[in-house]
Coordinates of C-alpha atoms in Angstrom, one line a residue:
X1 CA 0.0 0.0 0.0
X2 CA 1.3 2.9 -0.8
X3 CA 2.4 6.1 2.0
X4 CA 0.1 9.0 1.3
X5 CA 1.9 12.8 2.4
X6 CA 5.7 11.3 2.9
X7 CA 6.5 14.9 0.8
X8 CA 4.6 16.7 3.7
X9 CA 6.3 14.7 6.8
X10 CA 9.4 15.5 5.2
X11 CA 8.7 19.0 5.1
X12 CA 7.5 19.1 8.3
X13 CA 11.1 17.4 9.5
X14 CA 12.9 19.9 8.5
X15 CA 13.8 23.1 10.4
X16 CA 11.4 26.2 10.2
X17 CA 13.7 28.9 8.7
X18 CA 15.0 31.5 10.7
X19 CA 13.1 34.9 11.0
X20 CA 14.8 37.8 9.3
X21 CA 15.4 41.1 10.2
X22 CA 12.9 42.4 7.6
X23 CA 10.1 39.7 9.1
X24 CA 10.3 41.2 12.2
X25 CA 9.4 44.5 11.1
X26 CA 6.5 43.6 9.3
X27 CA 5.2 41.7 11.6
X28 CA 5.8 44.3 14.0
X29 CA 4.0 46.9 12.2
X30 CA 0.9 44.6 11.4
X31 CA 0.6 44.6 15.1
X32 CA 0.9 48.1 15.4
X33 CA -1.6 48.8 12.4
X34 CA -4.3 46.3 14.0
X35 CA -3.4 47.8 17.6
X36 CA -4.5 51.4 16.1
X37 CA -7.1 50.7 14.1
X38 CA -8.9 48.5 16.2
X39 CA -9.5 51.1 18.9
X40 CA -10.5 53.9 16.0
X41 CA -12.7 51.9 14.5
X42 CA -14.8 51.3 17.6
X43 CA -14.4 55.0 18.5
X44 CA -16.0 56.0 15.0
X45 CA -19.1 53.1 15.9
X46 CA -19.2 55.2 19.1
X47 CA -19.6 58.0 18.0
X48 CA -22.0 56.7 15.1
X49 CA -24.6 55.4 17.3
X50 CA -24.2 58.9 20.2
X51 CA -26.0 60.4 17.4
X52 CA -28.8 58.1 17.9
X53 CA -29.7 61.0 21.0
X54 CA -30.2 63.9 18.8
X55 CA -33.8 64.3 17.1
X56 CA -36.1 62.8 15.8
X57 CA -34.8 59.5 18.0
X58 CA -34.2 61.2 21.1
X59 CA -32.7 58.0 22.5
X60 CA -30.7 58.8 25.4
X61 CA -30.1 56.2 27.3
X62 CA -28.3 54.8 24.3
X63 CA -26.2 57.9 23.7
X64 CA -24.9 57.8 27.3
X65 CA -24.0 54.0 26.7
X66 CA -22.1 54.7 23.7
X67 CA -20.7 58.1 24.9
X68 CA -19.1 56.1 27.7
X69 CA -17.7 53.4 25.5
X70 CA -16.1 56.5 23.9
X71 CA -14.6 57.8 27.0
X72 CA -13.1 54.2 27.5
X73 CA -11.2 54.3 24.6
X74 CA -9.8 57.9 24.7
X75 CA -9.5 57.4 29.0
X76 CA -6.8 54.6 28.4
X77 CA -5.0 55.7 25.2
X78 CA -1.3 55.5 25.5
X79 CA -1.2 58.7 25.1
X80 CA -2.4 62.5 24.9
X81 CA -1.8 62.6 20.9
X82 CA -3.4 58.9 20.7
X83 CA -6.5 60.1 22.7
X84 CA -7.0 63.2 20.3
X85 CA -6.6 60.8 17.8
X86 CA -9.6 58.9 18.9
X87 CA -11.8 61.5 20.0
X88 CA -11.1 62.8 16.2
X89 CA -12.6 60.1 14.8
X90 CA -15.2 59.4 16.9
X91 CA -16.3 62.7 17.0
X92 CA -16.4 62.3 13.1
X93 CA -18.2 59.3 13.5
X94 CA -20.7 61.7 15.5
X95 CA -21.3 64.2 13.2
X96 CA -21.3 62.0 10.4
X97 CA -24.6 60.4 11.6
X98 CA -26.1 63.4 13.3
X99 CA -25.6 66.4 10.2
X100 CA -25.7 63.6 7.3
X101 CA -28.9 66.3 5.9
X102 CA -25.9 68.3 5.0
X103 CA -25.9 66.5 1.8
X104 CA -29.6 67.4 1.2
X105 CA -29.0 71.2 0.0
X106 CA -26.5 69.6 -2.6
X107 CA -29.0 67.2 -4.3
X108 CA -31.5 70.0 -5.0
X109 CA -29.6 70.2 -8.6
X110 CA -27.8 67.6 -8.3
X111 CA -26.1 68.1 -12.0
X112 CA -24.5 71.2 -10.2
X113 CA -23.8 70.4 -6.6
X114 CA -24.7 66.9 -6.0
X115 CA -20.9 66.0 -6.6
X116 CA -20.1 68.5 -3.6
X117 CA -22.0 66.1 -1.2
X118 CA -20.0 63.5 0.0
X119 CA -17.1 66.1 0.3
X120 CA -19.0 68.4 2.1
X121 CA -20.3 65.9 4.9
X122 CA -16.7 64.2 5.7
X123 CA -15.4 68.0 5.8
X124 CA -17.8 69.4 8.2
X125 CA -18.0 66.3 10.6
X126 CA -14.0 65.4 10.7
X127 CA -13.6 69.7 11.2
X128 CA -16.0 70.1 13.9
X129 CA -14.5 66.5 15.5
X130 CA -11.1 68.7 15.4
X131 CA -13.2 70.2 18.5
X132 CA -13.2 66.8 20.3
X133 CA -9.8 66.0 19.6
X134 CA -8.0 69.0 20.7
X135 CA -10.1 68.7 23.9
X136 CA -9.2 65.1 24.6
X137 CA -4.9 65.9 23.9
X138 CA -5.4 68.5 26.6
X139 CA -7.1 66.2 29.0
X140 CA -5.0 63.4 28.0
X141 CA -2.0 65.5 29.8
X142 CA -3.3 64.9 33.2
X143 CA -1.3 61.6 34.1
X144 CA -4.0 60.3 36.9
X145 CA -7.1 58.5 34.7
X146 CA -9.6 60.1 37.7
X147 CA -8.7 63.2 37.5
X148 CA -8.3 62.9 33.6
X149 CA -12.0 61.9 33.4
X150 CA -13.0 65.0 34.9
X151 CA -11.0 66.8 33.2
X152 CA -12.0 65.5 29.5
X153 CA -15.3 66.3 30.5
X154 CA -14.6 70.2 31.1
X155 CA -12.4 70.2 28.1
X156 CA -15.6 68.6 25.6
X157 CA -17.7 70.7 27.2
X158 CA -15.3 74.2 26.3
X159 CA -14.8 72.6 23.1
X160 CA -18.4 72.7 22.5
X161 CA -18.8 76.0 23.7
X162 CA -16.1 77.1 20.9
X163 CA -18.0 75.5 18.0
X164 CA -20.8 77.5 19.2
X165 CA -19.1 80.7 18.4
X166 CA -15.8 80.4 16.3
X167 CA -16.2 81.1 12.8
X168 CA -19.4 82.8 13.0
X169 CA -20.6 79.3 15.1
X170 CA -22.4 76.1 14.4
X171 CA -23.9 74.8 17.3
X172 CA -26.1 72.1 16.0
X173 CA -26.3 68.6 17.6
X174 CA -24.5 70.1 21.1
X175 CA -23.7 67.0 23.5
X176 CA -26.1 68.6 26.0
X177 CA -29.2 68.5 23.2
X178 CA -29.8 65.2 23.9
X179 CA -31.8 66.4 26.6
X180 CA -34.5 68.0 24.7
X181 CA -37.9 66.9 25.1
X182 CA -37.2 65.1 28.6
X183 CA -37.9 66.8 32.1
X184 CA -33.8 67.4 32.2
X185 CA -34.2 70.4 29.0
X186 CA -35.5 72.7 31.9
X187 CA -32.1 73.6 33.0
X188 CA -31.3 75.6 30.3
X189 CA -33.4 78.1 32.1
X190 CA -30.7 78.2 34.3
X191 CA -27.6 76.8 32.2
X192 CA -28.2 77.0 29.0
X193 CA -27.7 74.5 26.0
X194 CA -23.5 74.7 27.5
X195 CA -24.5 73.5 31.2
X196 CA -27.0 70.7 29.7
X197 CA -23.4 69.4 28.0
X198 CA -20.9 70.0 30.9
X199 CA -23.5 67.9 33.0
X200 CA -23.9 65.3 29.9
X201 CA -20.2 65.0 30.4
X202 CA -20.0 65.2 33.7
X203 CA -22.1 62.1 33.8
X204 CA -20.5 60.2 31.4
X205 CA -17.4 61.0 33.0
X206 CA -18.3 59.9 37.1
X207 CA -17.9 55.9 36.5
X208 CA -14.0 56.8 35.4
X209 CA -13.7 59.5 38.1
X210 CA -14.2 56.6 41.1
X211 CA -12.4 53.6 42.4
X212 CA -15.0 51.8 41.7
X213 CA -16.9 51.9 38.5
X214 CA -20.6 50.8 40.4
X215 CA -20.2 53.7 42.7
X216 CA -20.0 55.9 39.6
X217 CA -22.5 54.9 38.0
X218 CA -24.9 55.4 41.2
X219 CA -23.7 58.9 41.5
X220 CA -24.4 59.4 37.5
X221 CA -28.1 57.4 38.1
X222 CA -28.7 60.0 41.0
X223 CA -27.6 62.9 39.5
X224 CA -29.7 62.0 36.2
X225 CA -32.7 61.7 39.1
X226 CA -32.2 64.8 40.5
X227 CA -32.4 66.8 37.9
X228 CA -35.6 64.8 36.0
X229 CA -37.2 65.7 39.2
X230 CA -36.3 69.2 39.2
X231 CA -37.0 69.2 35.8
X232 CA -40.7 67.9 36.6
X233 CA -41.4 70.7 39.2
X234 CA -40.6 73.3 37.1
X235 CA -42.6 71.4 34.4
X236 CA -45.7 71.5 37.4
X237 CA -45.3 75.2 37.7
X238 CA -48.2 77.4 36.1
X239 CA -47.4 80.1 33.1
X240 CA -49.9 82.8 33.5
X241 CA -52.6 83.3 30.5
X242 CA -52.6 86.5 28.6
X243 CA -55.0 89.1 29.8
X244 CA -55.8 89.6 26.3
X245 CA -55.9 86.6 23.7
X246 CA -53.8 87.0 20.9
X247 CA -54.9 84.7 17.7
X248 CA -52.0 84.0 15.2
X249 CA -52.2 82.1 12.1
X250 CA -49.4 79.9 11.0
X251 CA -49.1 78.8 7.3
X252 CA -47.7 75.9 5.6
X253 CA -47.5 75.7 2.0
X254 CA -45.5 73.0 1.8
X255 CA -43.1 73.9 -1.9
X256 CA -40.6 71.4 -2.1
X257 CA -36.9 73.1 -2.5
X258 CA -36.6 71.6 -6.3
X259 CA -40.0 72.9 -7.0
X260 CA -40.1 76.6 -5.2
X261 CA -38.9 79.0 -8.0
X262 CA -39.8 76.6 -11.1
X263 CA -41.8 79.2 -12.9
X264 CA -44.7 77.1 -14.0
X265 CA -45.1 76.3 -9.5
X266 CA -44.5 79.9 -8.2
X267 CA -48.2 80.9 -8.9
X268 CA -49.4 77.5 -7.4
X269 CA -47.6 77.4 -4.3
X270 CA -48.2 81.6 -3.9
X271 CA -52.0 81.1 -4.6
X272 CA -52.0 78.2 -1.6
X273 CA -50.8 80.6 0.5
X274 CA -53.5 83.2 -0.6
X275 CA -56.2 80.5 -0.1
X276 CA -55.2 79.5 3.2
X277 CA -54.8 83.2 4.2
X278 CA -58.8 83.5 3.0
X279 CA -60.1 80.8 5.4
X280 CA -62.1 82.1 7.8
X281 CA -61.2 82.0 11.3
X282 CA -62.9 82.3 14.7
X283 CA -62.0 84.0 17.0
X284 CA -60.3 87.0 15.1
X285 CA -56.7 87.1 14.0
X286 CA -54.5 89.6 14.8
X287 CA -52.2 87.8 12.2
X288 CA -51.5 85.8 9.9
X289 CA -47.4 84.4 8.8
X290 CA -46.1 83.0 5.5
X291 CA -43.3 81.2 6.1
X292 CA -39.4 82.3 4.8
X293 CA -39.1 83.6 0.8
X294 CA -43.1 82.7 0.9
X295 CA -43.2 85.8 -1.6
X296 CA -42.1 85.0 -4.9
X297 CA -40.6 88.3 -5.7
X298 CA -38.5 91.5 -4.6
X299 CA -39.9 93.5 -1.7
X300 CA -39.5 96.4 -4.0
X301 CA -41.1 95.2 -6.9
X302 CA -43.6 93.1 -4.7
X303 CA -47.0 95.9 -4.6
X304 CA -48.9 93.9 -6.6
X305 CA -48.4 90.7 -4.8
X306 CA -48.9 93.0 -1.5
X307 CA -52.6 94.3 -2.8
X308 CA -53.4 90.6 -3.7
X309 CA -52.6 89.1 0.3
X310 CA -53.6 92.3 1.9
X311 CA -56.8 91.3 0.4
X312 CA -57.0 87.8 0.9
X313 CA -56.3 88.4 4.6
X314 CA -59.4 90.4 4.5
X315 CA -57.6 93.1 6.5
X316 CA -55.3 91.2 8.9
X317 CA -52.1 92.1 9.3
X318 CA -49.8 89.4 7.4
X319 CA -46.1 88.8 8.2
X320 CA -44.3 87.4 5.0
X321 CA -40.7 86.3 4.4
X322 CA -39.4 87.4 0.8
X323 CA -36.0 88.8 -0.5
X324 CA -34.9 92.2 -1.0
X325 CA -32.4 93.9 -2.4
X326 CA -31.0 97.7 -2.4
X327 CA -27.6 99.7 -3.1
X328 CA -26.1 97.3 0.2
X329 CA -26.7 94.5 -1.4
X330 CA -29.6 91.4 -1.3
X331 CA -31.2 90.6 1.9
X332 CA -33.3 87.5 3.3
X333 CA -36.1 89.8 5.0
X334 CA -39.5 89.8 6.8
X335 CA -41.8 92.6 5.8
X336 CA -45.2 93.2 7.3
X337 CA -48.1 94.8 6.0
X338 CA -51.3 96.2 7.3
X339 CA -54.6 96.2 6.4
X340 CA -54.3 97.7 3.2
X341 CA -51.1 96.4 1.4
X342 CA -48.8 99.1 3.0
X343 CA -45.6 97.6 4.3
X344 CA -45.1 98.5 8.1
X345 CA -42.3 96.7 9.5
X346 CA -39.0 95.0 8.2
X347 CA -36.2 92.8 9.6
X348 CA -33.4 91.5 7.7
X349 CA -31.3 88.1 8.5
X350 CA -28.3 89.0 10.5
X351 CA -27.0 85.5 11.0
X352 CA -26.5 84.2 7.2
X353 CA -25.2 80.4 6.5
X354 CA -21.5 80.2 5.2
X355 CA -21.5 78.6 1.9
X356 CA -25.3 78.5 1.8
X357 CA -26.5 82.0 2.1
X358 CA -23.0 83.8 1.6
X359 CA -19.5 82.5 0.4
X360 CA -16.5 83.3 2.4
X361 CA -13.8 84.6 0.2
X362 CA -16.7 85.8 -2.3
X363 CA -14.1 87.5 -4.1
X364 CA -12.5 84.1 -4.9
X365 CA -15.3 82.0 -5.1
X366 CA -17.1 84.9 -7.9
X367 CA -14.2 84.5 -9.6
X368 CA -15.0 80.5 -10.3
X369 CA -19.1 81.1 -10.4
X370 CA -19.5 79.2 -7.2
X371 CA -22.2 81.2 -5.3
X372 CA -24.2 80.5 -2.0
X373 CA -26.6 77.1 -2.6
X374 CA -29.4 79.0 -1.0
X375 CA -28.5 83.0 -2.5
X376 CA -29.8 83.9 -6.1
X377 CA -26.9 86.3 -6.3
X378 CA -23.5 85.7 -6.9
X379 CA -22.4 87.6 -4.0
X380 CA -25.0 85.9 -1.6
X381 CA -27.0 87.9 1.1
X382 CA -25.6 90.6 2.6
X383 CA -25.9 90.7 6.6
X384 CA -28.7 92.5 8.5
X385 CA -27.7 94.7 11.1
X386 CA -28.8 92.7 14.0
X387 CA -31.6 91.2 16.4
X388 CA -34.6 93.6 17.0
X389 CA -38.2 93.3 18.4
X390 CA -40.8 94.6 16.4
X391 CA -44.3 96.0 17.9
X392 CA -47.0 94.6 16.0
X393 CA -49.8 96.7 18.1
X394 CA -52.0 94.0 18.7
X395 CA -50.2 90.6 18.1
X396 CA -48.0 92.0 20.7
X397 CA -43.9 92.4 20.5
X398 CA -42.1 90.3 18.5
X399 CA -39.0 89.0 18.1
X400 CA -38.3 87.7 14.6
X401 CA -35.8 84.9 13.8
X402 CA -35.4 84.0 10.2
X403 CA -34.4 80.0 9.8
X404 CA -30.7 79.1 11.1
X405 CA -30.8 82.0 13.1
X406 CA -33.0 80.0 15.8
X407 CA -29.6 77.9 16.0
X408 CA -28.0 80.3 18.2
X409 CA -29.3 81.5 21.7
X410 CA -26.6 84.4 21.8
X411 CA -28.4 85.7 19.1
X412 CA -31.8 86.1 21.2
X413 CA -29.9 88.2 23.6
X414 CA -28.9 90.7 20.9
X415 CA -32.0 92.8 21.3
X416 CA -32.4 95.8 23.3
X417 CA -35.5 95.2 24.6
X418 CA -37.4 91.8 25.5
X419 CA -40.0 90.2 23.4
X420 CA -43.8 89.1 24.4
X421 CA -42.9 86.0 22.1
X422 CA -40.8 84.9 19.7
X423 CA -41.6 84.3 15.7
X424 CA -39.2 81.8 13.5
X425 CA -40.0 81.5 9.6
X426 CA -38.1 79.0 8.1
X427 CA -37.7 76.9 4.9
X428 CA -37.0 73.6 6.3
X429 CA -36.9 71.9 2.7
X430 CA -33.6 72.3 2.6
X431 CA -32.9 69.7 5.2
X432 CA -34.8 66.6 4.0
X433 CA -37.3 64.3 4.9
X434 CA -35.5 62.8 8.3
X435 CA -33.5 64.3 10.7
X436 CA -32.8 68.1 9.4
X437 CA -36.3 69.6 10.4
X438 CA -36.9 67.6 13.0
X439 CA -33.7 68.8 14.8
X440 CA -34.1 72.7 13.6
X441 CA -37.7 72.3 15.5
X442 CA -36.1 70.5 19.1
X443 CA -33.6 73.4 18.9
X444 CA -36.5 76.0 18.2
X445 CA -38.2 73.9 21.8
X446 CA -34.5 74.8 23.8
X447 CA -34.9 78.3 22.7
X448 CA -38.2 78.8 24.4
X449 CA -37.0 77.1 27.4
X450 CA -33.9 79.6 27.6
X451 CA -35.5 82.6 27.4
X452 CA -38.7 81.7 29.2
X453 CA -40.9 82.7 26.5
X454 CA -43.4 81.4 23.4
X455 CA -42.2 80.6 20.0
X456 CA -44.3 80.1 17.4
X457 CA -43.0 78.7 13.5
X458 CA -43.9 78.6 9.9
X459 CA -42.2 76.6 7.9
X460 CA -42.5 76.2 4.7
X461 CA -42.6 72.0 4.4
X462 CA -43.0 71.8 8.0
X463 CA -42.8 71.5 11.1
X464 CA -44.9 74.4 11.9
X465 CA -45.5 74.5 15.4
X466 CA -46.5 76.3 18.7
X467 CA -44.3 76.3 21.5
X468 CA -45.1 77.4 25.1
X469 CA -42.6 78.6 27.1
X470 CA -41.6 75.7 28.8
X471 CA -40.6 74.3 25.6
X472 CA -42.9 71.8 25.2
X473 CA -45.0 71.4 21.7
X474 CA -49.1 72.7 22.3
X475 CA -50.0 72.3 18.0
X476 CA -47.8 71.2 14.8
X477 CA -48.4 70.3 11.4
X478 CA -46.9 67.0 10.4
X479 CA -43.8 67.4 7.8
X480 CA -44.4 67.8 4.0
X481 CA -48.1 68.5 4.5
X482 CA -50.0 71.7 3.4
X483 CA -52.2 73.1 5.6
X484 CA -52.2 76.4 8.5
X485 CA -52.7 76.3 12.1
X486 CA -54.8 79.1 13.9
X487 CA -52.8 79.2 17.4
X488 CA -53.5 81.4 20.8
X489 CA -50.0 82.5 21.6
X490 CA -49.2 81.0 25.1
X491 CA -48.1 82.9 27.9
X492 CA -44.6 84.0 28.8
X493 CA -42.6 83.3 32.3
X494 CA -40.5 85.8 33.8
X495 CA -36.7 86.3 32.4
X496 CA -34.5 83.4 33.0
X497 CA -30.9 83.2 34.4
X498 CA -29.5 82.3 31.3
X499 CA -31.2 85.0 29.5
X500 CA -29.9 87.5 31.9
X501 CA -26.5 85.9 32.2
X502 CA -26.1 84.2 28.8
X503 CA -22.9 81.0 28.4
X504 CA -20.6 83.9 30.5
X505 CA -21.2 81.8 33.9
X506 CA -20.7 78.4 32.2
X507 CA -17.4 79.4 30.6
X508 CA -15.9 81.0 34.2
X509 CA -17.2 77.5 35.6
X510 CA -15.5 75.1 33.1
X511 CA -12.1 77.6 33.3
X512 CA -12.2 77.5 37.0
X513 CA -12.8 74.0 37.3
X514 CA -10.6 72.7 34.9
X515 CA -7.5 75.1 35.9
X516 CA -6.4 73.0 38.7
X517 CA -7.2 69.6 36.7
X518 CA -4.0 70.4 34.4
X519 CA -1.5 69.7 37.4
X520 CA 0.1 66.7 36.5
X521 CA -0.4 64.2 40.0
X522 CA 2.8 64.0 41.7
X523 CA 3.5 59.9 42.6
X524 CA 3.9 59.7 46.5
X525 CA 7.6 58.5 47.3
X526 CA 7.8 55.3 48.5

């Protein structure tokens, strides 16, 4: 019979060659490459499912989870630049999953932009993660884990604080907002949207902080308690009625972006808006809102249309958003006319969007053609000269914000006097179907908490809404419907902290607190 695999014994006999120099390296840096990207990987996953506490999920429990995985991972890095490292990429992973609308604006014409997309997501969410991973090399210098934990949670939260403001500021999807729509939210009275994320941190931070990791997540479970209980009690606390009702009417015409200026749709989407403005109403209005660029032409040139809704109103007052343009430039404005057609009252948008509504480096970018995806001139808007409440006699003083100026509470603060309630127009259509309006609106709720008053919002695809001043949602229309609500405006509470005191407190906190944190921790000699 013959031996089957004497070739393979043989080989098997024979010695194993020597491992080179060269062998060793590789193998080395395979080890090296697995050790590195094993740990970034699960940051980015992190990070990808944190989002999963931002609107329309609201899944916080979740987001505390995977925030602490996070915190692992950047907690026991080697070292400071490793831990920035991670923090990077999970903070990309973040943003990736909580601004992915971003790409939305871009597939309006797609044959123009849509190419811009995927570029334009990656940049913003790996340059706001630069945030998160400058804050995590400076807590990663603190040499004792407890004390580092602590002190990566003051750090995350400054970081967030500077997103909020550097480079004109783009605080959407703050750590803290995972709070909205819970009992917790009511803070903001008191801390605003800054506080909500030092104590997000803060909690995430307590397990690491103790010798024992039960005892810190107690202390987290109680803290969370605490505050939802607080948060409950103020919730239970009345907001006095007006002494006079004030009837608003909120309209939704519901023009899809790649639709709105198509010439054949202008008239079908204005005369909606005329129609709904006809209906009758009971009680009486003291007005009626058309949401952002709701008027299809110049103020200037707009008479006509003016006569036609002035009208239709049947006398009311109308508020309007609509473009306008004069020897300073184009403006994304509010007008307001009277009974009879005559415009009364104006307000242009101070807070523009770079690369949507003006291009930095315009002189550059004009040069190429590129303009503003949301500006119908090549030089984009030009800026308003700031926040301002307008008397509308009956309705009451207003404070008008225009779209992604309800993004910023600092902006609120801007006006010299304060407002009976607070009116956002927006075009929502450019953020999609999915996450984009639904986390414009939750940030539109954390304004109303701040500043202790009503806001109430037309948009144009939705969602339109009235908000009491406690934040929570009274009436809405439903996204991409067509229809109007007729709204009392709710009360208002008496100013908060944090409107008084704006982020100043919170910054003087996280500095004073974190100061002593940088000390390296001197080993005791033995």
């Amino acid at each position: 019979m013959p031996i089957h695999g004497g070739s393979n014994a043989c080989a098997c006999a024979c010695p194993k060659p020597f491992p080179t120099d060269q062998m060793i390296a590789r193998a080395r840096k395979l080890t090296k490459v697995r050790a590195l990207w094993g740990p970034s990987l699960a940051g980015f996953a992190a990070g990808f499912v944190a989002a999963a506490g931002q609107a329309p999920l609201g899944w916080w429990p979740l987001a505390l989870v995977a925030f602490g995985v996070l915190f692992y991972l950047i907690l026991n890095a080697d070292t400071p630049r490793y831990g920035a490292r991670l923090a990077w990429i999970g903070g990309g992973g973040y943003f990736a999953a909580a601004l992915f609308w971003i790409v939305e604006p871009f597939l309006v014409d797609v044959a123009r932009h849509g190419w811009m997309a995927p570029f334009a997501l990656g940049l913003m969410s790996f340059g706001l993660a630069l945030f998160w991973g400058g804050a995590a090399w400076v807590a990663g210098r603190q040499t004792d884990i407890r004390r580092r934990a602590i002190l990566l949670a003051i750090c995350l939260a400054l970081a967030e604080l500077a997103r909020s403001y550097v480079f004109t500021g783009f605080p959407w999807a703050l750590i803290g907002h995972l709070w909205i729509g819970t009992p917790v939210m009511q803070l903001a009275a008191f801390i605003g949207p800054i506080g909500l994320t030092f104590l997000t941190t803060l909690l995430i931070s307590l397990p690491f902080a103790f010798r024992r990791f039960g005892i810190g997540v107690a202390a987290a479970v109680a803290v969370v308690a605490a505050c939802w209980g607080g948060g409950l009690w103020r919730l239970s606390q009345p907001v006095a009625d007006r002494d006079t009702p004030v009837h608003i009417r909120l309209l939704q015409p519901n023009a899809p972006q790649h639709l709105k200026w198509r010439p054949d749709m202008v008239p079908v989407f204005f005369d909606r808006q005329l129609e709904f403005s006809t209906a009758p109403s009971d009680p009486g209005l003291a007005l009626i809102v058309w949401p952002e660029t709701a008027v299809p032409y110049l103020l200037e040139r707009a008479q006509g249309a003016l006569d036609v809704m002035s009208d239709a109103a049947g006398g009311v007052p109308v508020l309007f958003g609509v473009q306008r343009r004069d020897f300073g430039g184009v403006y994304n404005s509010l007008g307001v006319i009277d009974g009879v057609g005559t415009v009364t009252h104006s307000y242009d948008k101070f807070h523009l969007v770079p690369f949507g509504e003006y291009m930095p480096f315009s002189a550059l970018f004009s040069r190429l053609g590129i303009a503003g995806l949301a500006a119908n001139d090549i030089r984009g808007y030009t800026r308003g000269p700031g926040a301002r409440v307008l008397d509308l006699g009956v309705a009451g003083k207003v404070q008008p914000l225009i779209c992604y100026e309800a993004v910023f509470p600092q902006d609120l603060r801007g006006a010299t006097e304060r407002a009976d309630w607070v009116l956002h127009i927006t075009n929502d259509a450019w953020f999609g179907k999915i996450t984009g309006p639904y986390q414009h609106l939750a940030q539109t709720r954390l304004r109303a908490v701040e500043q202790g008053l009503p806001v109430l919002r037309s948009a144009n695809t939705g969602v339109s809404a009235v908000i009491d001043a406690h934040g929570r949602v009274l009436d809405h229309l439903p996204l991409n419907t067509a229809g109007f609500l007729d709204v009392s405006v709710p009360g208002a509470m008496v100013p908060t902290l944090y409107s008084r005191t704006g982020d100043w407190p919170m910054l003087v906190l996280l500095i004073v607190a974190g100061l002593p944190l940088l000390r390296r921790k001197t080993p005791k000699p033995d």
